[in-house]
Coordinates of N, CA, C and O and ligand atoms in Angstrom, one line a residue:
M1 N -4.8 5.8 0.2 CA -5.2 5.8 1.6 C -4.1 5.5 2.5 O -3.6 4.4 2.6
D2 N -3.6 6.5 3.2 CA -2.4 6.3 4.1 C -2.9 5.6 5.4 O -2.1 5.1 6.1
D3 N -4.2 5.6 5.6 CA -4.7 5.0 6.8 C -4.3 3.5 6.8 O -4.2 2.9 7.9
F4 N -4.1 3.0 5.6 CA -3.8 1.5 5.5 C -2.3 1.2 5.7 O -2.0 0.0 5.9
A5 N -1.5 2.2 5.7 CA 0.0 2.0 5.9 C 0.3 1.2 7.2 O 1.1 0.3 7.2
E6 N -0.4 1.6 8.2 CA -0.2 1.0 9.5 C -0.7 -0.5 9.5 O 0.0 -1.4 10.0
L7 N -1.8 -0.7 8.8 CA -2.3 -2.1 8.7 C -1.3 -2.9 7.9 O -1.1 -4.1 8.1
C8 N -0.7 -2.3 6.8 CA 0.2 -3.0 6.0 C 1.4 -3.5 6.9 O 1.9 -4.6 6.8
E9 N 1.9 -2.6 7.7 CA 3.0 -2.9 8.6 C 2.6 -4.1 9.5 O 3.4 -5.0 9.8
R10 N 1.4 -4.0 10.0 CA 0.9 -5.1 10.9 C 0.9 -6.4 10.2 O 1.2 -7.4 10.8
L11 N 0.4 -6.3 9.0 CA 0.3 -7.6 8.2 C 1.7 -8.2 7.9 O 1.9 -9.4 8.0
K12 N 2.7 -7.3 7.7 CA 4.0 -7.8 7.4 C 4.6 -8.4 8.7 O 5.3 -9.4 8.6
E13 N 4.4 -7.8 9.8 CA 4.8 -8.3 11.1 C 4.2 -9.7 11.3 O 4.8 -10.6 11.8
E14 N 2.9 -9.7 11.0 CA 2.1 -11.0 11.2 C 2.7 -12.1 10.3 O 2.8 -13.2 10.8
R15 N 3.1 -11.7 9.1 CA 3.6 -12.7 8.2 C 4.9 -13.3 8.8 O 5.2 -14.5 8.7
V16 N 5.8 -12.4 9.3 CA 7.1 -12.8 9.9 C 6.8 -13.8 11.0 O 7.4 -14.8 11.2
R17 N 5.8 -13.4 11.9 CA 5.5 -14.1 13.1 C 5.0 -15.5 12.7 O 5.4 -16.5 13.2
L18 N 4.1 -15.5 11.7 CA 3.5 -16.8 11.3 C 4.5 -17.7 10.7 O 4.5 -18.9 10.9
N19 N 5.4 -17.2 9.8 CA 6.4 -18.0 9.2 C 7.3 -18.6 10.3 O 7.7 -19.7 10.2
G20 N 7.6 -17.8 11.3 CA 8.5 -18.3 12.4 C 7.8 -19.4 13.1 O 8.4 -20.4 13.4
E21 N 6.5 -19.2 13.4 CA 5.8 -20.3 14.1 C 5.7 -21.6 13.3 O 5.8 -22.7 13.8
L22 N 5.4 -21.4 12.0 CA 5.4 -22.6 11.2 C 6.7 -23.3 11.1 O 6.7 -24.6 11.1
E23 N 7.8 -22.6 11.1 CA 9.1 -23.2 11.0 C 9.3 -24.0 12.3 O 9.8 -25.1 12.2
Q24 N 9.0 -23.4 13.4 CA 9.2 -24.1 14.7 C 8.4 -25.3 14.8 O 8.9 -26.4 15.2
L25 N 7.2 -25.2 14.3 CA 6.3 -26.3 14.3 C 6.8 -27.5 13.4 O 6.8 -28.6 13.8
E26 N 7.3 -27.1 12.2 CA 7.8 -28.1 11.3 C 9.1 -28.8 11.9 O 9.3 -30.0 11.8
A27 N 9.9 -28.0 12.5 CA 11.1 -28.5 13.2 C 10.7 -29.5 14.3 O 11.3 -30.6 14.4
A28 N 9.7 -29.2 15.0 CA 9.2 -30.0 16.1 C 8.6 -31.3 15.6 O 8.6 -32.4 16.3
M29 N 8.1 -31.3 14.4 CA 7.4 -32.5 13.8 C 8.3 -33.4 13.1 O 7.9 -34.5 12.7
R30 N 9.5 -33.0 12.9 CA 10.5 -33.8 12.1 C 10.7 -35.1 12.9 O 10.7 -35.1 14.1
P31 N 10.9 -36.2 12.2 CA 11.1 -37.5 12.8 C 12.2 -37.4 13.8 O 13.3 -36.8 13.5
S32 N 12.0 -37.9 15.0 CA 13.0 -37.7 16.1 C 13.5 -39.0 16.5 O 13.9 -39.2 17.7
G33 N 13.6 -40.0 15.6 CA 14.1 -41.3 15.8 C 15.4 -41.4 16.5 O 15.6 -42.2 17.5
E34 N 16.3 -40.6 16.0 CA 17.7 -40.8 16.6 C 17.9 -40.2 18.0 O 18.9 -40.4 18.6
R35 N 16.8 -39.5 18.4 CA 16.9 -38.9 19.7 C 17.0 -39.9 20.8 O 17.7 -39.8 21.8
R36 N 16.2 -41.0 20.7 CA 16.2 -42.0 21.8 C 16.0 -43.4 21.2 O 14.9 -43.7 20.8
E37 N 17.1 -44.0 21.0 CA 17.0 -45.4 20.7 C 17.1 -46.2 22.0 O 17.4 -45.7 23.0
G38 N 16.9 -47.5 21.9 CA 17.0 -48.3 23.0 C 16.2 -47.9 24.2 O 16.6 -47.8 25.3
S39 N 14.9 -47.7 24.0 CA 14.0 -47.6 25.1 C 12.8 -48.4 24.8 O 11.7 -48.0 24.4
P40 N 13.0 -49.7 25.0 CA 12.0 -50.7 24.5 C 10.7 -50.7 25.4 O 9.7 -51.1 25.0
F41 N 10.9 -50.1 26.6 CA 9.7 -50.1 27.5 C 8.9 -48.8 27.3 O 9.5 -47.8 27.2
G42 N 7.7 -49.0 27.4 CA 6.8 -47.8 27.3 C 6.9 -47.2 25.9 O 6.5 -46.0 25.7
K43 N 7.4 -47.9 24.9 CA 7.5 -47.3 23.6 C 6.1 -47.0 23.0 O 5.9 -46.0 22.3
R44 N 5.3 -48.0 23.2 CA 3.9 -47.9 22.6 C 3.2 -46.6 23.1 O 2.7 -45.9 22.3
E45 N 3.3 -46.4 24.4 CA 2.7 -45.2 25.0 C 3.3 -44.0 24.4 O 2.6 -43.0 24.1
E46 N 4.6 -44.0 24.3 CA 5.3 -42.9 23.8 C 4.8 -42.6 22.4 O 4.6 -41.4 22.0
E47 N 4.7 -43.6 21.6 CA 4.3 -43.5 20.2 C 2.9 -42.9 20.1 O 2.6 -42.1 19.3
A48 N 2.0 -43.4 21.0 CA 0.6 -42.9 21.0 C 0.6 -41.4 21.3 O -0.1 -40.6 20.7
T49 N 1.4 -41.0 22.3 CA 1.5 -39.6 22.7 C 2.0 -38.8 21.5 O 1.5 -37.7 21.2
E50 N 3.0 -39.4 20.9 CA 3.6 -38.7 19.8 C 2.6 -38.5 18.6 O 2.6 -37.4 18.0
A51 N 1.9 -39.5 18.4 CA 0.9 -39.4 17.3 C -0.2 -38.4 17.6 O -0.6 -37.6 16.8
F52 N -0.5 -38.3 18.9 CA -1.5 -37.3 19.3 C -0.9 -35.9 19.2 O -1.6 -35.0 18.7
E53 N 0.3 -35.8 19.6 CA 1.0 -34.5 19.5 C 1.1 -34.1 18.0 O 0.9 -32.9 17.7
L54 N 1.4 -35.1 17.2 CA 1.6 -34.8 15.8 C 0.3 -34.3 15.2 O 0.2 -33.4 14.4
E55 N -0.8 -35.0 15.6 CA -2.1 -34.6 15.1 C -2.5 -33.1 15.5 O -2.9 -32.4 14.7
K56 N -2.2 -32.8 16.8 CA -2.4 -31.5 17.2 C -1.6 -30.5 16.4 O -2.0 -29.4 16.0
S57 N -0.3 -30.9 16.2 CA 0.6 -30.0 15.5 C 0.1 -29.8 14.0 O 0.2 -28.7 13.5
L58 N -0.4 -30.9 13.5 CA -0.8 -30.8 12.1 C -2.0 -29.8 12.0 O -2.2 -29.0 11.1
A59 N -2.9 -29.9 13.0 CA -4.1 -29.1 13.0 C -3.7 -27.6 13.1 O -4.2 -26.7 12.4
L60 N -2.7 -27.4 14.0 CA -2.2 -26.1 14.2 C -1.5 -25.5 13.0 O -1.7 -24.4 12.6
E61 N -0.8 -26.4 12.4 CA 0.0 -26.0 11.2 C -1.0 -25.6 10.1 O -0.8 -24.6 9.4
K62 N -2.1 -26.4 10.0 CA -3.1 -26.1 9.0 C -3.7 -24.7 9.2 O -3.9 -23.9 8.3
R63 N -4.0 -24.4 10.5 CA -4.6 -23.2 10.8 C -3.7 -22.0 10.5 O -4.0 -21.0 10.0
L64 N -2.4 -22.2 10.9 CA -1.4 -21.1 10.7 C -1.2 -20.9 9.2 O -1.1 -19.7 8.8
S65 N -1.2 -22.0 8.4 CA -1.0 -21.8 7.0 C -2.1 -21.0 6.4 O -2.0 -20.2 5.5
Q66 N -3.3 -21.3 6.9 CA -4.5 -20.6 6.4 C -4.4 -19.1 6.7 O -4.7 -18.3 5.8
V67 N -4.1 -18.8 7.9 CA -4.0 -17.4 8.2 C -2.9 -16.7 7.4 O -3.0 -15.6 6.9
L68 N -1.8 -17.5 7.3 CA -0.7 -16.9 6.5 C -1.1 -16.7 5.1 O -0.7 -15.6 4.5
A69 N -1.9 -17.6 4.5 CA -2.3 -17.4 3.1 C -3.2 -16.1 3.1 O -3.1 -15.4 2.1
E70 N -4.0 -15.9 4.1 CA -4.9 -14.7 4.1 C -4.1 -13.5 4.2 O -4.4 -12.5 3.5
V71 N -3.0 -13.5 5.1 CA -2.2 -12.4 5.2 C -1.5 -12.1 3.9 O -1.4 -10.9 3.5
E72 N -1.0 -13.1 3.3 CA -0.3 -12.9 2.0 C -1.2 -12.4 0.9 O -0.8 -11.5 0.1
R73 N -2.4 -12.9 0.9 CA -3.4 -12.4 0.0 C -3.7 -10.9 0.2 O -3.8 -10.1 -0.7
A74 N -3.8 -10.5 1.5 CA -4.0 -9.1 1.8 C -2.8 -8.2 1.4 O -3.0 -7.1 0.9
L75 N -1.6 -8.7 1.5 CA -0.4 -8.0 1.1 C -0.4 -7.8 -0.4 O 0.0 -6.8 -0.9
E76 N -0.8 -8.9 -1.1 CA -0.9 -8.8 -2.5 C -1.9 -7.7 -2.9 O -1.7 -6.9 -3.9
K77 N -3.0 -7.6 -2.2 CA -4.0 -6.6 -2.5 C -3.4 -5.2 -2.2 O -3.7 -4.2 -2.9
F78 N -2.5 -5.1 -1.3 CA -1.8 -3.8 -1.1 C -1.0 -3.4 -2.3 O -1.1 -2.3 -2.8
E79 N -0.3 -4.4 -2.8 CA 0.5 -4.2 -4.0 C -0.3 -3.8 -5.2 O 0.0 -2.9 -6.0
A80 N -1.5 -4.4 -5.3 CA -2.4 -4.2 -6.4 C -3.2 -2.9 -6.2 O -3.9 -2.5 -7.1
G81 N -3.1 -2.4 -5.0 CA -3.9 -1.2 -4.8 C -5.4 -1.4 -4.5 O -6.2 -0.5 -4.6
T82 N -5.7 -2.7 -4.2 CA -7.1 -3.0 -4.0 C -7.4 -3.3 -2.5 O -8.4 -3.9 -2.2
Y83 N -6.4 -3.0 -1.7 CA -6.6 -3.3 -0.3 C -7.8 -2.6 0.3 O -8.0 -1.4 0.0
G84 N -8.6 -3.4 1.1 CA -9.7 -2.7 1.7 C -11.0 -2.9 0.9 O -12.1 -2.4 1.3
V85 N -10.8 -3.5 -0.3 CA -12.0 -3.7 -1.2 C -12.4 -5.2 -1.1 O -11.5 -6.1 -1.1
C86 N -13.7 -5.4 -1.0 CA -14.2 -6.8 -0.8 C -13.9 -7.6 -2.1 O -14.1 -7.1 -3.2
D87 N -13.4 -8.8 -1.9 CA -13.1 -9.7 -3.0 C -14.3 -10.1 -3.9 O -14.2 -10.3 -5.0
L88 N -15.5 -10.1 -3.2 CA -16.6 -10.6 -3.9 C -17.5 -9.5 -4.5 O -17.8 -9.6 -5.6
C89 N -17.8 -8.5 -3.7 CA -18.8 -7.5 -4.2 C -18.1 -6.2 -4.6 O -18.7 -5.4 -5.2
G90 N -16.8 -6.1 -4.3 CA -16.1 -4.9 -4.7 C -16.4 -3.6 -3.9 O -16.0 -2.5 -4.2
Q91 N -17.1 -3.8 -2.8 CA -17.4 -2.7 -1.9 C -16.2 -2.5 -0.9 O -15.4 -3.4 -0.7
Q92 N -16.2 -1.3 -0.3 CA -15.1 -1.0 0.7 C -15.5 -1.9 1.9 O -16.6 -2.0 2.3
I93 N -14.4 -2.5 2.4 CA -14.6 -3.3 3.7 C -14.6 -2.3 4.8 O -13.9 -1.3 4.8
E94 N -15.5 -2.5 5.8 CA -15.6 -1.6 6.9 C -14.3 -1.4 7.6 O -13.6 -2.4 8.0
P95 N -13.9 -0.1 7.8 CA -12.6 0.2 8.5 C -12.4 -0.5 9.8 O -11.4 -1.0 10.2
A96 N -13.5 -0.6 10.6 CA -13.4 -1.2 11.9 C -13.1 -2.7 11.8 O -12.4 -3.3 12.6
R97 N -13.6 -3.3 10.7 CA -13.3 -4.7 10.4 C -11.9 -4.9 10.1 O -11.2 -5.8 10.6
L98 N -11.3 -4.0 9.3 CA -9.9 -4.1 8.9 C -9.0 -3.8 10.1 O -8.0 -4.5 10.2
E99 N -9.5 -2.9 11.0 CA -8.7 -2.6 12.2 C -8.6 -3.9 13.0 O -7.5 -4.2 13.6
A100 N -9.7 -4.6 13.1 CA -9.7 -5.8 13.9 C -9.1 -7.0 13.2 O -8.5 -7.9 13.9
L101 N -9.2 -7.0 11.9 CA -8.7 -8.2 11.2 C -8.1 -7.7 9.8 O -8.7 -7.7 8.8
P102 N -6.8 -7.2 9.9 CA -6.2 -6.6 8.7 C -6.2 -7.5 7.5 O -6.1 -7.0 6.4
Q103 N -6.2 -8.8 7.7 CA -6.1 -9.7 6.5 C -7.5 -10.0 5.9 O -7.6 -10.8 5.0
A104 N -8.5 -9.3 6.4 CA -9.9 -9.5 5.9 C -9.9 -9.2 4.4 O -9.4 -8.1 4.0
S105 N -10.5 -10.1 3.6 CA -10.6 -9.8 2.2 C -12.0 -9.7 1.7 O -12.3 -9.5 0.5
L106 N -12.9 -9.9 2.7 CA -14.4 -9.9 2.3 C -15.0 -8.9 3.3 O -14.6 -8.7 4.4
C107 N -16.0 -8.2 2.8 CA -16.8 -7.3 3.7 C -17.6 -8.2 4.6 O -17.8 -9.4 4.4
L108 N -18.2 -7.6 5.7 CA -18.9 -8.3 6.6 C -20.1 -9.1 6.0 O -20.3 -10.3 6.3
E109 N -20.8 -8.4 5.1 CA -21.9 -9.0 4.5 C -21.6 -10.3 3.7 O -22.2 -11.3 3.8
C110 N -20.5 -10.2 2.9 CA -20.1 -11.3 2.1 C -19.6 -12.4 3.0 O -19.8 -13.6 2.7
K111 N -18.9 -12.0 4.0 CA -18.3 -13.0 4.9 C -19.4 -13.8 5.6 O -19.4 -15.0 5.7
A112 N -20.5 -13.1 6.0 CA -21.6 -13.7 6.7 C -22.3 -14.6 5.7 O -22.7 -15.8 6.1
R113 N -22.4 -14.2 4.4 CA -23.1 -15.0 3.4 C -22.3 -16.3 3.2 O -22.8 -17.4 3.1
Q114 N -20.9 -16.1 3.1 CA -20.1 -17.3 2.9 C -20.1 -18.3 4.0 O -20.2 -19.5 3.8
T115 N -20.1 -17.7 5.2 CA -20.2 -18.6 6.4 C -21.5 -19.4 6.4 O -21.5 -20.6 6.7
K116 N -22.5 -18.7 6.1 CA -23.8 -19.3 6.1 C -23.9 -20.4 5.0 O -24.4 -21.5 5.3
N117 N -23.4 -20.1 3.9 CA -23.4 -21.2 2.8 C -22.5 -22.4 3.1 O -22.9 -23.5 2.8
A118 N -21.4 -22.1 3.8 CA -20.5 -23.2 4.1 C -21.0 -24.0 5.3 O -20.8 -25.2 5.4
G119 N -21.8 -23.3 6.1 CA -22.3 -24.0 7.3 C -23.6 -24.8 7.1 O -23.8 -25.4 6.0
S120 N -24.4 -24.9 8.1 CA -25.5 -25.8 8.1 C -26.5 -25.3 7.0 O -27.0 -24.2 7.1
K121 N -26.8 -26.2 6.1 CA -27.8 -25.8 5.0 C -29.2 -26.0 5.5 O -30.1 -25.4 4.9
S122 N -29.4 -26.8 6.5 CA -30.7 -27.0 7.0 C -31.3 -25.9 7.9 O -32.4 -25.9 8.2
A123 N -30.4 -25.1 8.4 CA -30.8 -24.0 9.3 C -31.6 -22.9 8.5 O -31.0 -22.0 7.9
R124 N -32.8 -23.0 8.6 CA -33.7 -22.0 7.9 C -34.8 -21.6 8.8 O -35.5 -22.4 9.3
Ligands
ZN201 ZN1 -18.6 -8.0 -0.1

């Protein structure tokens, strides 16, 4: 299916972009102790802000890594020739879905089922 060649390109670009963002994020999270010594005043507040920033960065890093893993998984499927096939039921994933989310590895039905299972069990 050559239709997927463009999606493959998009995934590769996405991988480069995500790797870049993760790198930047990791660089920003590195201990920055030597940047400013000798500021005894307001240090506590600074640390609190830093902790908060770090938490935000960690959450963002987690999300980026997750997307990156999905993108890499999709690229693996390209190599294996199974791109566009649902991981769970083996059906073709809807083209419109792949267009919107090239790293999708589940069809809409399986995704919906998975989301439901992962979510509130009491909702019936
Ligand atoms: Zn499926």
